[in-house]
Amino acid sequence: MLIPCFASFIIFSYIPMGGLLLAFKEFKFNQSVLESPWVGFQYFEQFFNDYKSMTLIKNTLIISTMKLFLGLPFPILLALMFNEIKNRWFKNIAQSISYLPHFMSWVIVIGLMQRMLAPDTGLLNETITFFGGNGNTFFMNEAHYFYQIMFGSHIWKTIGWDSIIYLAAIAGINQDMYEAAKIDGASKWAEVWNITLPSIRPTILIVFILSLGSILSAGFDQLYLLKMPGNAELVDILDTYVIRVGLQQGQYGYATAVGMMQGVIGLILVVVANRFARKVSGTSVW
């Protein structure tokens, strides 16, 4: 049963790592990767000497931090809410509806948001006009609305699917603890605070540690589609930069170096956070 899983990891995750060699080579189209001349750490120096590099890192960290730290409680809260629903039929319907956005591509999600937030004809602007306000605001193009739109669409798409792992953790809690709490007269809030949350804390910690690995990958699909002339300065992140210089400008070695830097920093963060969590709480990924 595990053979297809291992084969998938080897074929699609480990073998492609051989391409990281490009980060240290000046790739030429008339030569293979192994035949191309070595350039050492030239591409890494080039990136950090680029005046755009700090802006790219800052934009990436702001967006990733919002998704990681601010977004973390939402699926936990949803899982807690689902756990309190006693009507099985309604619970199944609610869960299915919350999972649906996960299966939609970002093209559909951003398309829906463009329709809802369009100037004059969008649902939000029509509502504002109905109440006597100015209904011609182009929300998607306004820089000061970008973070709200980005974070809101991210939460809407991921909250249902991400809540599954917390629901599974809640299902594994010993029910005797809740029975004992009820006998002692504990309120529902006291049960959640003193039993549920401490019991799923190891799961929350492991999800958080693994999420740190993508701290420098803020999500290409969503941000590329959200990019407008008015918010372009905030949307330019490392993921979009790698695609631009790699595929559009043909600088394969340079783009590989930037992508490799994202992966290495993410790995270091995961290792450090894992050691810290093991030392402080006794919970770790390995």
XYZ file of C-alpha atoms in Angstrom:
286
model
C 0.000 0.000 0.000
C 2.875 2.368 0.748
C 4.775 1.657 -2.476
C 2.730 4.117 -4.652
C 3.170 6.772 -1.967
C 6.952 6.334 -1.811
C 7.168 6.127 -5.611
C 5.192 9.374 -5.936
C 7.510 11.177 -3.508
C 10.642 9.862 -5.218
C 9.469 10.671 -8.755
C 7.818 14.039 -8.164
C 9.694 15.398 -5.120
C 13.210 13.962 -4.860
C 14.317 13.327 -8.454
C 13.432 16.924 -9.535
C 15.823 18.168 -6.817
C 18.601 17.355 -9.267
C 17.535 20.521 -11.080
C 18.850 22.591 -8.158
C 22.233 22.223 -9.823
C 21.074 25.023 -12.131
C 21.406 27.474 -9.213
C 25.194 27.121 -9.470
C 25.543 26.904 -13.255
C 25.249 29.289 -16.186
C 22.745 27.327 -18.228
C 23.213 27.438 -21.980
C 20.621 26.097 -24.410
C 23.266 24.369 -26.531
C 24.676 22.525 -23.508
C 23.279 20.164 -20.912
C 23.059 21.181 -17.265
C 26.165 19.140 -16.399
C 28.151 20.649 -19.282
C 27.236 24.270 -18.414
C 29.989 26.262 -16.621
C 29.929 26.673 -12.824
C 29.226 30.151 -11.442
C 29.309 29.390 -7.708
C 27.082 31.673 -5.605
C 26.880 34.392 -8.266
C 23.076 34.227 -8.584
C 22.556 34.483 -4.821
C 24.799 37.585 -4.692
C 22.950 39.001 -7.699
C 19.608 38.609 -5.942
C 20.665 40.304 -2.701
C 22.377 43.119 -4.666
C 19.154 43.746 -6.598
C 17.320 46.823 -5.292
C 14.016 44.923 -5.552
C 15.065 42.033 -3.316
C 14.155 43.675 0.007
C 10.734 44.717 -1.324
C 10.098 41.185 -2.590
C 11.101 39.629 0.752
C 9.058 42.190 2.718
C 5.916 41.629 0.615
C 6.334 37.852 0.859
C 6.818 37.903 4.628
C 3.819 40.211 5.224
C 1.461 38.013 3.190
C 2.845 34.720 4.548
C 2.713 35.985 8.134
C -0.914 37.030 7.715
C -1.847 33.635 6.295
C 0.164 31.695 8.878
C -0.449 33.571 12.142
C -3.761 35.362 11.556
C -5.221 32.500 9.534
C -4.326 29.742 12.000
C -7.261 30.232 14.460
C -10.006 30.210 11.798
C -10.044 26.461 10.946
C -9.672 25.645 14.659
C -12.738 27.739 15.481
C -14.684 26.156 12.615
C -13.761 22.670 13.839
C -14.918 23.576 17.347
C -18.215 24.847 15.921
C -18.745 21.697 13.824
C -18.018 19.584 16.896
C -20.865 21.259 18.781
C -23.485 20.609 16.070
C -25.648 17.712 17.255
C -27.875 17.365 14.160
C -25.899 14.933 11.977
C -27.737 15.861 8.751
C -27.122 19.587 9.184
C -23.513 18.936 10.240
C -22.791 16.937 7.069
C -24.344 19.633 4.854
C -22.434 22.427 6.616
C -19.140 20.545 6.374
C -19.630 19.755 2.688
C -20.389 23.394 1.875
C -17.285 24.556 3.782
C -15.072 22.051 1.896
C -16.265 23.071 -1.592
C -14.012 26.159 -2.054
C -10.949 23.948 -1.584
C -11.766 22.137 -4.838
C -12.176 25.357 -6.825
C -9.170 26.734 -8.669
C -7.962 30.208 -7.799
C -9.149 31.304 -11.254
C -12.762 30.619 -10.212
C -12.336 32.124 -6.725
C -10.788 35.349 -8.000
C -13.375 35.466 -10.809
C -16.179 35.332 -8.224
C -14.525 38.072 -6.201
C -14.161 40.251 -9.286
C -17.886 39.893 -9.957
C -18.827 40.689 -6.356
C -16.412 43.625 -6.036
C -16.767 45.105 -9.536
C -17.414 48.866 -9.684
C -21.060 49.846 -10.263
C -22.299 46.302 -11.084
C -20.717 44.305 -8.219
C -22.835 43.046 -5.320
C -20.947 45.137 -2.750
C -21.084 48.342 -4.768
C -24.785 47.845 -5.541
C -25.421 47.397 -1.802
C -23.486 50.597 -1.061
C -25.483 52.425 -3.754
C -28.772 51.081 -2.308
C -27.938 52.679 1.039
C -27.037 55.984 -0.626
C -23.262 55.603 -0.847
C -20.778 55.847 -3.699
C -21.018 52.566 -5.590
C -18.234 52.967 -8.153
C -15.255 51.934 -6.021
C -12.853 49.581 -7.822
C -11.949 47.525 -4.729
C -9.698 45.048 -6.571
C -7.531 47.881 -7.897
C -7.214 49.855 -4.654
C -3.962 49.170 -2.778
C -5.480 49.838 0.651
C -8.075 47.082 0.113
C -5.547 44.501 -1.122
C -4.680 42.806 2.187
C -8.336 42.465 3.184
C -9.251 40.916 -0.190
C -6.193 38.643 -0.197
C -6.739 37.411 3.359
C -10.518 37.066 2.996
C -10.252 34.986 -0.190
C -7.513 32.827 1.373
C -9.620 32.093 4.460
C -12.754 31.375 2.405
C -10.896 28.865 0.220
C -8.938 27.052 2.939
C -10.915 27.205 6.191
C -13.155 24.187 5.546
C -10.475 21.831 4.297
C -7.966 22.861 6.974
C -10.555 22.225 9.699
C -10.625 18.483 8.865
C -7.377 17.720 10.690
C -8.609 19.536 13.817
C -11.964 17.726 13.644
C -10.070 14.426 13.512
C -8.005 15.483 16.528
C -11.164 16.467 18.449
C -12.779 13.122 17.597
C -9.845 11.360 19.250
C -10.334 13.040 22.642
C -11.349 10.704 25.449
C -15.076 11.322 26.042
C -14.706 10.342 29.714
C -13.066 13.715 30.352
C -16.185 15.528 29.108
C -18.418 13.302 31.253
C -16.287 14.059 34.312
C -16.412 17.797 33.529
C -20.225 17.709 33.255
C -20.488 15.929 36.607
C -18.344 18.714 38.099
C -20.730 21.294 36.602
C -18.344 22.699 33.985
C -19.840 24.992 31.362
C -19.439 24.353 27.622
C -16.841 27.105 27.387
C -14.912 25.525 30.303
C -14.947 22.161 28.489
C -13.570 23.739 25.310
C -10.925 25.776 27.147
C -9.782 23.089 29.610
C -10.263 19.871 27.637
C -10.654 20.369 23.878
C -7.985 22.992 23.205
C -5.279 21.392 25.410
C -6.018 17.997 23.827
C -5.567 19.250 20.251
C -2.581 21.485 21.100
C -0.026 18.946 19.732
C -1.915 18.881 16.409
C -2.016 22.695 16.260
C 1.705 22.837 16.991
C 2.627 20.288 14.323
C 0.485 22.040 11.685
C 2.128 25.346 12.611
C 5.667 23.915 12.402
C 5.015 22.361 8.993
C 3.452 25.609 7.758
C 6.676 27.467 8.593
C 8.320 25.594 5.728
C 6.379 27.725 3.246
C 6.953 31.058 4.973
C 8.672 32.391 1.832
C 6.055 30.922 -0.524
C 3.045 33.191 -0.216
C 1.058 31.535 -3.012
C 1.664 32.283 -6.687
C -1.771 31.490 -8.145
C -3.807 33.727 -5.870
C -1.473 36.717 -5.962
C -0.795 36.566 -9.697
C -4.552 36.700 -10.332
C -5.114 39.481 -7.792
C -2.453 41.668 -9.374
C -3.812 44.965 -10.703
C -2.031 48.200 -11.672
C -3.172 49.810 -8.412
C -1.843 47.073 -6.082
C 1.122 45.806 -8.147
C 3.650 47.146 -5.640
C 2.171 45.010 -2.831
C 1.580 41.863 -4.903
C 5.133 41.440 -6.198
C 6.484 38.533 -4.123
C 9.242 35.949 -4.502
C 6.909 33.431 -6.186
C 5.819 35.833 -8.928
C 9.412 37.094 -9.282
C 10.727 33.533 -9.842
C 8.147 32.901 -12.575
C 8.869 36.267 -14.199
C 12.662 35.964 -14.378
C 12.665 32.198 -14.950
C 9.969 31.507 -17.518
C 9.387 34.934 -19.071
C 13.023 36.143 -19.153
C 14.720 32.758 -19.510
C 17.085 33.212 -16.517
C 16.725 29.615 -15.366
C 19.817 29.525 -13.135
C 18.934 32.776 -11.373
C 15.287 31.741 -10.836
C 16.431 28.348 -9.504
C 18.747 30.081 -7.028
C 15.918 32.265 -5.682
C 13.587 29.265 -5.451
C 16.288 27.240 -3.693
C 16.784 30.062 -1.188
C 13.045 29.929 -0.372
C 13.241 26.197 0.272
C 16.430 26.318 2.363
C 15.147 29.118 4.615
C 11.855 27.242 5.060
C 13.732 24.059 5.999
C 15.865 25.923 8.541
C 12.770 27.470 10.123
C 11.059 24.072 10.383
C 14.125 22.473 12.009
C 14.582 25.341 14.504
C 10.856 25.516 15.369
C 10.700 21.742 15.749
C 13.638 21.705 18.193
C 12.191 24.638 20.136
C 8.733 22.993 20.361
C 10.258 19.688 21.500
C 12.259 21.440 24.203
C 9.391 23.603 25.471
C 6.312 21.386 25.096
C 7.610 17.905 24.314
C 5.706 17.918 20.988
C 7.565 17.772 17.691
C 7.253 16.546 14.127
C 10.194 14.154 14.578
